[in-house]
mmCIF file of C-alpha atoms in Angstrom:
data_model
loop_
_atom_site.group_PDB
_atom_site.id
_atom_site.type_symbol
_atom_site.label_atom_id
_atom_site.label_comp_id
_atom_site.label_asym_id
_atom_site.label_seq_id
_atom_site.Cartn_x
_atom_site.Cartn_y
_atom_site.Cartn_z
ATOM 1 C CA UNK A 1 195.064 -8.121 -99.879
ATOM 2 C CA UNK A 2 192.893 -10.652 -100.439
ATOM 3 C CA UNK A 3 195.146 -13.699 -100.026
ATOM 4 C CA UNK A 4 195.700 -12.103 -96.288
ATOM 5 C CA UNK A 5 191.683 -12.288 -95.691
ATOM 6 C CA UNK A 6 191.434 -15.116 -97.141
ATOM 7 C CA UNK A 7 193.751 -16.709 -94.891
ATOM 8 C CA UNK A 8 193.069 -14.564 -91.487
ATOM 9 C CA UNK A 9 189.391 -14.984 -91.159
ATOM 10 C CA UNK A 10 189.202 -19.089 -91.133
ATOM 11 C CA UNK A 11 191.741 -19.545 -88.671
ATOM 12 C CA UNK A 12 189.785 -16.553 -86.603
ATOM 13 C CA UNK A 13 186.797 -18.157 -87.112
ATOM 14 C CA UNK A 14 187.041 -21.626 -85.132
ATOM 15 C CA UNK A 15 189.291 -20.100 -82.330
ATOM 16 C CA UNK A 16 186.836 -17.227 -82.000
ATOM 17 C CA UNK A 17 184.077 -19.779 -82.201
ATOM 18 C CA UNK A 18 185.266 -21.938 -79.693
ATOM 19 C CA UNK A 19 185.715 -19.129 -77.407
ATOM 20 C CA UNK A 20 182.238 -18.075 -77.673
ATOM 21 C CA UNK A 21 181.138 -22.079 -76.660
ATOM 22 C CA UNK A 22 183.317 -21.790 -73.705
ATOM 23 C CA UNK A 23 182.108 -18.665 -72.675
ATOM 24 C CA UNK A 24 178.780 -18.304 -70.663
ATOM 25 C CA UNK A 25 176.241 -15.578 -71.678
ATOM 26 C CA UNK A 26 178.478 -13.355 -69.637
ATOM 27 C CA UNK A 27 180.782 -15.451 -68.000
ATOM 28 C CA UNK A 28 184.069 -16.428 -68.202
ATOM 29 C CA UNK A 29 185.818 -18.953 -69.811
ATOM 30 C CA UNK A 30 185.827 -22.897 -69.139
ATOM 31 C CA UNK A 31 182.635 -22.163 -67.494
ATOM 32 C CA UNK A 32 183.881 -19.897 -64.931
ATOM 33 C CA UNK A 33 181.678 -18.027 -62.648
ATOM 34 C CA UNK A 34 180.979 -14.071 -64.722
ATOM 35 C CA UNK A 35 183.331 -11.576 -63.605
ATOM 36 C CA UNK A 36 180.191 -9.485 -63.258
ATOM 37 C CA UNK A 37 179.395 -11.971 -60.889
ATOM 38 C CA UNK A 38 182.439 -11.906 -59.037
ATOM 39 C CA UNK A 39 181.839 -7.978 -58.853
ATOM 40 C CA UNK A 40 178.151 -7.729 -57.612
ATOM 41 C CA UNK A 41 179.441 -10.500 -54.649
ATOM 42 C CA UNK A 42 182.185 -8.632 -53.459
ATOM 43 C CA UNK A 43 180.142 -5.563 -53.011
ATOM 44 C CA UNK A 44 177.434 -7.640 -51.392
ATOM 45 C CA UNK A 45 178.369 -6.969 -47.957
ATOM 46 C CA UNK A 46 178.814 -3.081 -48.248
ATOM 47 C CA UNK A 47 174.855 -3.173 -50.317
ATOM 48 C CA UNK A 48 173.492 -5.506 -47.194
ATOM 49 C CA UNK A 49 175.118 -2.772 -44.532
ATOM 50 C CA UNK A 50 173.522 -0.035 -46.547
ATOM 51 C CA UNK A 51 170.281 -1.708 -46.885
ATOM 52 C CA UNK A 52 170.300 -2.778 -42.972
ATOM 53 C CA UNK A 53 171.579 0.311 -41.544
ATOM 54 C CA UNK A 54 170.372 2.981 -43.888
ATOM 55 C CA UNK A 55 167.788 2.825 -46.801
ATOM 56 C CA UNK A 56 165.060 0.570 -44.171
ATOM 57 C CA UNK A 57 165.352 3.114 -41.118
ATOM 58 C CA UNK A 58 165.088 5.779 -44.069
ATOM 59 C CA UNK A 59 162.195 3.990 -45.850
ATOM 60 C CA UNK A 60 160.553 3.099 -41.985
ATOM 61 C CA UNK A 61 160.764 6.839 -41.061
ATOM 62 C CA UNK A 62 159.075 7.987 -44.129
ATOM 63 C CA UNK A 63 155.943 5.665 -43.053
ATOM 64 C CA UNK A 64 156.297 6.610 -39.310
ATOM 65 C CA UNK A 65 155.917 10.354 -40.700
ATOM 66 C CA UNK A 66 152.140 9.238 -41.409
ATOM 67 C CA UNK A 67 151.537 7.780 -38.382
ATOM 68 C CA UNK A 68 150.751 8.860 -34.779
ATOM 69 C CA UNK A 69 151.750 6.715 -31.733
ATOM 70 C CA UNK A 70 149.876 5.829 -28.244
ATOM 71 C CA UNK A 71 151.383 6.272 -24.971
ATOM 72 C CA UNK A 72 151.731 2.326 -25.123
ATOM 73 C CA UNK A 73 152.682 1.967 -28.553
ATOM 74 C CA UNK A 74 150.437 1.361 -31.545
ATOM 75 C CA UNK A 75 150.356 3.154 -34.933
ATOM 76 C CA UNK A 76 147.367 5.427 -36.559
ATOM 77 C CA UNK A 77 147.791 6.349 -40.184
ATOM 78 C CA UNK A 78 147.023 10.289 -39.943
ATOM 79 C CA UNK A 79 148.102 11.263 -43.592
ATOM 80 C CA UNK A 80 150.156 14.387 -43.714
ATOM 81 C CA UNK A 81 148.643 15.956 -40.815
ATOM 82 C CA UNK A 82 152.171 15.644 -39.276
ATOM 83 C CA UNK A 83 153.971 17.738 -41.687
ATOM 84 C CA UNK A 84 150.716 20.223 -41.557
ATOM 85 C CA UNK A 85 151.639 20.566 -37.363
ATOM 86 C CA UNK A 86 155.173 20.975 -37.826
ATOM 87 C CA UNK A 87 154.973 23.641 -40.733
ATOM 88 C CA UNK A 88 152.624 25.284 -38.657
ATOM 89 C CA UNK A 89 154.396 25.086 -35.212
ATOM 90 C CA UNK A 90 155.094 28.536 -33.816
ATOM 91 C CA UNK A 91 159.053 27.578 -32.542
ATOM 92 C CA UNK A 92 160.027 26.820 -36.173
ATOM 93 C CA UNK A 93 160.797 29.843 -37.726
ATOM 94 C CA UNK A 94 162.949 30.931 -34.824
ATOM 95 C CA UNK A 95 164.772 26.965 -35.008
ATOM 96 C CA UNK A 96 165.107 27.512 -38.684
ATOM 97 C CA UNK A 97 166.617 30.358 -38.256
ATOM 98 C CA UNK A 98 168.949 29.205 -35.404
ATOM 99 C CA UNK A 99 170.146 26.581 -37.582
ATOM 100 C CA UNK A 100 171.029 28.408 -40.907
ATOM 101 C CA UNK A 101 172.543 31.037 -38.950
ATOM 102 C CA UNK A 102 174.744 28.364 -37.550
ATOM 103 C CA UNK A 103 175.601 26.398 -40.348
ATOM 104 C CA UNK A 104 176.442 29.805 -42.560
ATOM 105 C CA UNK A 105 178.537 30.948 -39.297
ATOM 106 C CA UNK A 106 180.301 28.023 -39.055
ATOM 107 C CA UNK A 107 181.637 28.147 -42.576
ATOM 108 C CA UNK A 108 184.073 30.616 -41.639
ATOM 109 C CA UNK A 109 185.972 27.851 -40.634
ATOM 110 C CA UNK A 110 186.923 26.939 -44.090
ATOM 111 C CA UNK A 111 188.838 30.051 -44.725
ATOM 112 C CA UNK A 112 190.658 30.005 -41.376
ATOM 113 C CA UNK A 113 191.342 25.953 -42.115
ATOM 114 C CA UNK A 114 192.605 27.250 -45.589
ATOM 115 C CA UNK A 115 195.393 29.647 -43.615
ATOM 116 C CA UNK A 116 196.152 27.037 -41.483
ATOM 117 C CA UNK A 117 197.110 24.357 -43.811
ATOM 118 C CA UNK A 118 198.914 26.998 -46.111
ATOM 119 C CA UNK A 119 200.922 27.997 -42.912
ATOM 120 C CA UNK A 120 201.417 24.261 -41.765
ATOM 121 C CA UNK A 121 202.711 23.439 -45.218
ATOM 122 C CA UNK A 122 205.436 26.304 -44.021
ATOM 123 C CA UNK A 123 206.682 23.998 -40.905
ATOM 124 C CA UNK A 124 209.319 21.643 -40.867
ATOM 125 C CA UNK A 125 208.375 18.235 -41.732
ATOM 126 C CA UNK A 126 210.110 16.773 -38.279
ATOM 127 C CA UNK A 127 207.014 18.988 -36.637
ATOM 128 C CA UNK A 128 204.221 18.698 -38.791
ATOM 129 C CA UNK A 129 202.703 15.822 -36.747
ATOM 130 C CA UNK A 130 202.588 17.752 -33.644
ATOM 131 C CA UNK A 131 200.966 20.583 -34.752
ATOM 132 C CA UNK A 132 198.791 18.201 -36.620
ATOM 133 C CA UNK A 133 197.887 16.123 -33.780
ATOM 134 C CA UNK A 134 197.189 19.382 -31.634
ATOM 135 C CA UNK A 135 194.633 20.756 -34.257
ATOM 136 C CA UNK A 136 193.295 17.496 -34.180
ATOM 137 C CA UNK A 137 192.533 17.194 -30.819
ATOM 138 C CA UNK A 138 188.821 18.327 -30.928
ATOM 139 C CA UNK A 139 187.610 16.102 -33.346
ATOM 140 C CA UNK A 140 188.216 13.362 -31.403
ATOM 141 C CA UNK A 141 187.282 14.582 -27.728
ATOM 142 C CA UNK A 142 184.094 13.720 -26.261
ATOM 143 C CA UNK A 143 181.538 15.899 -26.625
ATOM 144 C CA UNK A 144 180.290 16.250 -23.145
ATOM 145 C CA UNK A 145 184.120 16.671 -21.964
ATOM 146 C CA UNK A 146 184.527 19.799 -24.731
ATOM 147 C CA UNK A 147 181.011 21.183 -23.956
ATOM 148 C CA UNK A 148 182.188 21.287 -20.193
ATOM 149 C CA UNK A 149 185.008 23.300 -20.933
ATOM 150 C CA UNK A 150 183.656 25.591 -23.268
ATOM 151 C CA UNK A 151 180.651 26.188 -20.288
ATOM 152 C CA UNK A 152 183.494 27.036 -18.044
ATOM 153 C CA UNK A 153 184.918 29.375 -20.502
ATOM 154 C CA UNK A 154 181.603 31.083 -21.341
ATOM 155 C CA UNK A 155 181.004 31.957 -17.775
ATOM 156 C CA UNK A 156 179.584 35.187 -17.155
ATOM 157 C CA UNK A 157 181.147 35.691 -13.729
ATOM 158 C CA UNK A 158 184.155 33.812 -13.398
ATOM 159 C CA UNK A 159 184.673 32.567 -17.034
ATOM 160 C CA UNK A 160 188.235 33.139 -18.733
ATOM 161 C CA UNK A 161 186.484 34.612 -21.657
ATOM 162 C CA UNK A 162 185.001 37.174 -19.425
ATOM 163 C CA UNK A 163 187.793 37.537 -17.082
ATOM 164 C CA UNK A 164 190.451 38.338 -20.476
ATOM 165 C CA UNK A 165 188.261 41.144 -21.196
ATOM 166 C CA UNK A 166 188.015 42.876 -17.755
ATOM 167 C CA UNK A 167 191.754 43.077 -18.308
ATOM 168 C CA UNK A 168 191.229 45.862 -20.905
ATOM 169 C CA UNK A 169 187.912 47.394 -19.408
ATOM 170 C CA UNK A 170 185.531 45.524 -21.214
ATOM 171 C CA UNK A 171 182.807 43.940 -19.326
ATOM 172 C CA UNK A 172 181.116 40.748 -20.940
ATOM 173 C CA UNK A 173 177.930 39.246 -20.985
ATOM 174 C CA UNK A 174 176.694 36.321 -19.929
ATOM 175 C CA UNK A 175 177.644 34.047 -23.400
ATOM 176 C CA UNK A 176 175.475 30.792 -23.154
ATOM 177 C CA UNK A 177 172.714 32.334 -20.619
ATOM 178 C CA UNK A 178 171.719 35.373 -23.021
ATOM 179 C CA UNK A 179 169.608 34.167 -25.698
ATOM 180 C CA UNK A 180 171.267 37.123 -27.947
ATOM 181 C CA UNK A 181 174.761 35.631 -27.457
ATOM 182 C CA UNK A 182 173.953 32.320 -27.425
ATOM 183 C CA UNK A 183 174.243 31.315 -31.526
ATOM 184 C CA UNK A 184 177.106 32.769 -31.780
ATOM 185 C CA UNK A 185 179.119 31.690 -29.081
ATOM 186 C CA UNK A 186 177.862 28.286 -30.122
ATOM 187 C CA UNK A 187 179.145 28.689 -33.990
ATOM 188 C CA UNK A 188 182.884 29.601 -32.052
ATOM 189 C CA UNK A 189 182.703 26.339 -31.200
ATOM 190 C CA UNK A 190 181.464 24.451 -33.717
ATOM 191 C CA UNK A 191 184.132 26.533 -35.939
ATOM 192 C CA UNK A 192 186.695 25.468 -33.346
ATOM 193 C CA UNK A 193 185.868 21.883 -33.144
ATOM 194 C CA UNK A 194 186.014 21.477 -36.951
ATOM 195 C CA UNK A 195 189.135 23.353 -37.907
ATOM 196 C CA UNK A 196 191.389 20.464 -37.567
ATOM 197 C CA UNK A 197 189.391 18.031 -39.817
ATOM 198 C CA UNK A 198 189.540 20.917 -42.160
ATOM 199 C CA UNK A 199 192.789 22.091 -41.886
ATOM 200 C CA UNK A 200 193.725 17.778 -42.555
ATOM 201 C CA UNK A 201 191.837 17.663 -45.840
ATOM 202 C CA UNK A 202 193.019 20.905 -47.030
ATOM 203 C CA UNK A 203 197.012 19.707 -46.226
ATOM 204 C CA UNK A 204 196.024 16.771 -48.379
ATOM 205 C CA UNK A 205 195.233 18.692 -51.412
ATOM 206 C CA UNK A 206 198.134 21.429 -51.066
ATOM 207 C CA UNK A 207 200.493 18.256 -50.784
ATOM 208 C CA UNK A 208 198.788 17.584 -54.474
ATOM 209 C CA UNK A 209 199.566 20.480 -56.134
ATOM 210 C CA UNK A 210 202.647 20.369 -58.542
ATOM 211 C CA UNK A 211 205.687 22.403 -57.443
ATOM 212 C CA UNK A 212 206.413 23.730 -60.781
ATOM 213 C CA UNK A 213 203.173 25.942 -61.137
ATOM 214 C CA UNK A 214 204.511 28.248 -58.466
ATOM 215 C CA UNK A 215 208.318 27.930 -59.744
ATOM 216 C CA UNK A 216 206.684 28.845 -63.402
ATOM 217 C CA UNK A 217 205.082 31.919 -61.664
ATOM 218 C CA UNK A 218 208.212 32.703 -59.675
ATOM 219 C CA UNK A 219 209.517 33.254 -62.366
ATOM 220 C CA UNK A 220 206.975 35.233 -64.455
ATOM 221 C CA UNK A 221 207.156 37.825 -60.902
ATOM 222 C CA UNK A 222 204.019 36.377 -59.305
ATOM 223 C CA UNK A 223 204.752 36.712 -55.416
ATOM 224 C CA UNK A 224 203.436 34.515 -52.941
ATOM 225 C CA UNK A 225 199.710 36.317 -52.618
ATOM 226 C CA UNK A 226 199.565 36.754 -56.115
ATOM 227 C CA UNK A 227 200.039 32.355 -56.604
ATOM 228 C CA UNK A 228 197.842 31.749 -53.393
ATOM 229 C CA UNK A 229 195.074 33.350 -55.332
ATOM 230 C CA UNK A 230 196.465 32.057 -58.859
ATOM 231 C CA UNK A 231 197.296 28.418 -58.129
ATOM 232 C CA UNK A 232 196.318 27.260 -54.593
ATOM 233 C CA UNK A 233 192.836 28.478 -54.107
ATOM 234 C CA UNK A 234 191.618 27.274 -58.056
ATOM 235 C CA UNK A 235 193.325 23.941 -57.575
ATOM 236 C CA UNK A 236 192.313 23.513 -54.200
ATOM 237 C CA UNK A 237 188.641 23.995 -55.228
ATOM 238 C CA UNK A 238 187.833 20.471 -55.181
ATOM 239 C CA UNK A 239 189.109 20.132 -51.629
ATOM 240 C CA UNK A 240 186.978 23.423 -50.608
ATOM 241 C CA UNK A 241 183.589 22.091 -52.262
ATOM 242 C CA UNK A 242 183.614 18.173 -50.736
ATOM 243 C CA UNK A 243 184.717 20.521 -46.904
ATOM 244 C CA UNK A 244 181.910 22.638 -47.926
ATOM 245 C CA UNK A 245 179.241 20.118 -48.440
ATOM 246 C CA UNK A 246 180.158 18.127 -45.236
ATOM 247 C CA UNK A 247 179.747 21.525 -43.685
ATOM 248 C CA UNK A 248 176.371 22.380 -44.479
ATOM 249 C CA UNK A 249 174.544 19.208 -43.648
ATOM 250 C CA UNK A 250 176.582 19.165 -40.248
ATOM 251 C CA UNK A 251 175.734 22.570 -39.748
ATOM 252 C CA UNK A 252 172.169 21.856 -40.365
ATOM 253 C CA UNK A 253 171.947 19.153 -37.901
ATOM 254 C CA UNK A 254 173.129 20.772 -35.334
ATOM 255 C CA UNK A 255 172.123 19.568 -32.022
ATOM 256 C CA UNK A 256 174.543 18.210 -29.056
ATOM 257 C CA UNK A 257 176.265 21.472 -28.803
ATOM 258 C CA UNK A 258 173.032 22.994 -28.187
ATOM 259 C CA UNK A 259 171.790 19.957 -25.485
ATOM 260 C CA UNK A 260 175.218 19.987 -23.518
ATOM 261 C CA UNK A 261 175.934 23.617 -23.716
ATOM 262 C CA UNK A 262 172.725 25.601 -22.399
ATOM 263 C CA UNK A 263 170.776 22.509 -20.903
ATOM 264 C CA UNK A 264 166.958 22.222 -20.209
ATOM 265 C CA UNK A 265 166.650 25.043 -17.416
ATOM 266 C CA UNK A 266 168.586 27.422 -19.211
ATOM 267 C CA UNK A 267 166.594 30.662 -19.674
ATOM 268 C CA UNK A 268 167.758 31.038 -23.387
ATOM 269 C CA UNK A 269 167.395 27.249 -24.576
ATOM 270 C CA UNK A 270 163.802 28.575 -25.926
ATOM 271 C CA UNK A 271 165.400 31.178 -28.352
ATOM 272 C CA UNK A 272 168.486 29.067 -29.169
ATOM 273 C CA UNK A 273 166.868 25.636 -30.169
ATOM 274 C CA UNK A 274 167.422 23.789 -33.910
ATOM 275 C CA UNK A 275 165.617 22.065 -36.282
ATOM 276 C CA UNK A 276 167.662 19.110 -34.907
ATOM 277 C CA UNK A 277 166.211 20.147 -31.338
ATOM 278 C CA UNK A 278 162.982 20.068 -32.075
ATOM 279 C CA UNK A 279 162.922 16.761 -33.165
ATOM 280 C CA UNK A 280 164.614 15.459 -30.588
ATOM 281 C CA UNK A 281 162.302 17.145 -27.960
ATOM 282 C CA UNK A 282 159.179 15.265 -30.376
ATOM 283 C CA UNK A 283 160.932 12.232 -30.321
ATOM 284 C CA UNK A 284 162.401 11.441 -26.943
ATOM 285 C CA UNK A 285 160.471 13.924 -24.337
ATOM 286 C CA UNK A 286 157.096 14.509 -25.664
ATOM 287 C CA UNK A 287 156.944 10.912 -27.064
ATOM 288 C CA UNK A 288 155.540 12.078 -30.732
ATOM 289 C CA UNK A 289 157.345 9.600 -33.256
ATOM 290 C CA UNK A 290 155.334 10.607 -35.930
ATOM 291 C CA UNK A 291 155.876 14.171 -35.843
ATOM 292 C CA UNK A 292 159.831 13.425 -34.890
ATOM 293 C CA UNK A 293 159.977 11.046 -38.480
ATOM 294 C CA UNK A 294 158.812 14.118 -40.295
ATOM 295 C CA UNK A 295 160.731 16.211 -39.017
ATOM 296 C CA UNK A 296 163.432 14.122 -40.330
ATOM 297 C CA UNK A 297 161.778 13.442 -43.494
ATOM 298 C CA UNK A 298 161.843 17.577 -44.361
ATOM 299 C CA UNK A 299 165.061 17.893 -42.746
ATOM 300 C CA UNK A 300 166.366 15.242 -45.062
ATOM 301 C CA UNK A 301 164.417 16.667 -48.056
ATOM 302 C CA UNK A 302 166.415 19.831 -47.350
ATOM 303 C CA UNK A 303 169.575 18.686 -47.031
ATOM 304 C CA UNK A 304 169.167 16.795 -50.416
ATOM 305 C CA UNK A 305 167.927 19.602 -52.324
ATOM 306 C CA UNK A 306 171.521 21.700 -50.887
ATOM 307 C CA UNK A 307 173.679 19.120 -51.879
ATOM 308 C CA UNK A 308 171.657 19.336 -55.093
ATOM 309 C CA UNK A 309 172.275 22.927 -55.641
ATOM 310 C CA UNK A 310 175.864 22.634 -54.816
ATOM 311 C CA UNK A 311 177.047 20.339 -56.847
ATOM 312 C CA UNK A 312 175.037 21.904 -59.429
ATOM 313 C CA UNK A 313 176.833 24.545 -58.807
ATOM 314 C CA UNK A 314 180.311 23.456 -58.641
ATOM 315 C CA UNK A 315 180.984 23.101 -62.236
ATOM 316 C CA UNK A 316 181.445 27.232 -62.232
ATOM 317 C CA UNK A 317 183.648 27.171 -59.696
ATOM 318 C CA UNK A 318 185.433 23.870 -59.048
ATOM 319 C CA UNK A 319 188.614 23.629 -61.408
ATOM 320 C CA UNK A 320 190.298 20.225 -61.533
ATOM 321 C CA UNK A 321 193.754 19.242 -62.850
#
């Protein structure tokens, strides 16, 4: 044993040492550029986007939040008394609660996205593209084009909506005019418009699920509710938590459904407007930058502490592989 360290360790020593010479403090070899080096440049551009496009509007708005402007431009620094306005304004309770109710309604679409994956999982492969391509159809049409449509079907006098239910007796109301119908028929169609994204992540993740689980519960008698409750809903947790989190902080900015749908001279845009609303009336009709940056800055704050709480609380309920 010790003839074999005696006769390792010099001829480690000078190979090891010259190594070391060769190598920079953490660089490569021969005098190479690092490979930490290498890895900080080739994320450059992605750090400069972020930095262009994202942290110095966020930074700029946080400053603007403590400022009020003139008519022809020109800053004042006014402290918080912007936050102390908006806290205080008498429309946001009522565009608070426009906007949770919104965002919880429109998580119902993760269930029905949950069906509709499990069922397109069921189709033939030849026609799983169509039906995929159909579902996907709102999340790519222009807003204004689907708002449009969705007026037309809302229509308390001539609308098909309205028209369906005369057919068995029932006489509807007037859906985006009625400031009682109004949220609701506005989550149908934020539920509507987001299925297919949905229902595409979901496929994804039901396509990752090993076949044998369900053969091994085949045979142990488990029928097919019994393993969509067993195996596809526990293993498709992760898939439900990242559809969930996009779904809250789109719910909770929700605004151009509201702008194209009821419009400035409808009667029940007063009881129907969001957080998101409010800011943009601030912002681009009453010419109030300040207050619009802090209404930002909370709404941000807000959707931060959510995301927060969520994945905080996703280790109880999120199973992995």
């Amino acid at each position: 044993m010790a003839l074999l360290t005696d006769t390792t360790t010099p001829a480690a020593g000078p190979a090891a040492g010259a190594r070391a010479r060769n190598r920079g403090p953490r660089g490569g070899e021969n005098g190479h550029p690092a490979e930490w080096l290498w890895g900080y440049l080739m994320i450059l551009p992605l750090i400069a986007g972020l930095g262009v496009f994202y942290l110095w509007p966020i930074a700029q708005s946080v400053y603007y939040s403590f400022t009020t402007w003139g008519a022809f431009g020109g800053q004042q620094w006014v402290g918080a008394a912007n936050y102390r306005a908006f806290l205080a304004d008498p429309q946001l309770p009522r565009a608070a609660w426009n906007t949770v109710r919104y965002a919880l309604l429109t998580m119902l679409a993760i269930p029905c996205s949950i069906v509709l994956a499990a069922l397109l999982n069921q189709v033939r492969e030849r026609h799983v593209g169509l039906y995929r391509t159909l579902y996907f159809i709102p999340v790519v049409s222009m807003p204004a084009a689907v708002a449009m449509v969705w007026r037309w079907l809302y229509n308390g006098d001539y609308g098909l909506i309205n028209y369906l239910l005369s057919v068995v007796g029932v006489h509807g109301p007037h859906w985006v005019s009625d400031a009682r119908f109004t949220g609701y028929a506005m989550a149908v169609v934020g539920i509507w418009a987001s299925l297919g994204y949905n229902m595409i992540i979901f496929s994804a993740g039901l396509k990752g699920i090993p076949q044998h689980y369900y053969e091994a519960a085949a045979l142990d008698g488990a029928g097919r509710i019994r393993q969509f409750f067993s195996i596809t809903l526990p293993l498709l947790s992760p898939s439900i938590f990242f559809v969930s989190v996009l779904s809250v902080i789109g719910g909770l900015q929700m605004f151009d459904t509201v702008l194209m749908m009821l419009g400035k001279a409808n009667p029940a845009l007063a009881g129907s407007k969001t957080i998101a609303y409010l800011f943009y009336e601030d912002a681009f009709l009453d010419n109030q930058q300040g207050m619009a940056s802090a209404i930002a800055v909370v709404l941000m704050v807000v959707l931060l502490a959510l995301t927060a709480v969520q994945f905080r609380l996703q280790k109880k309920w999120v199973h992995y592989e």
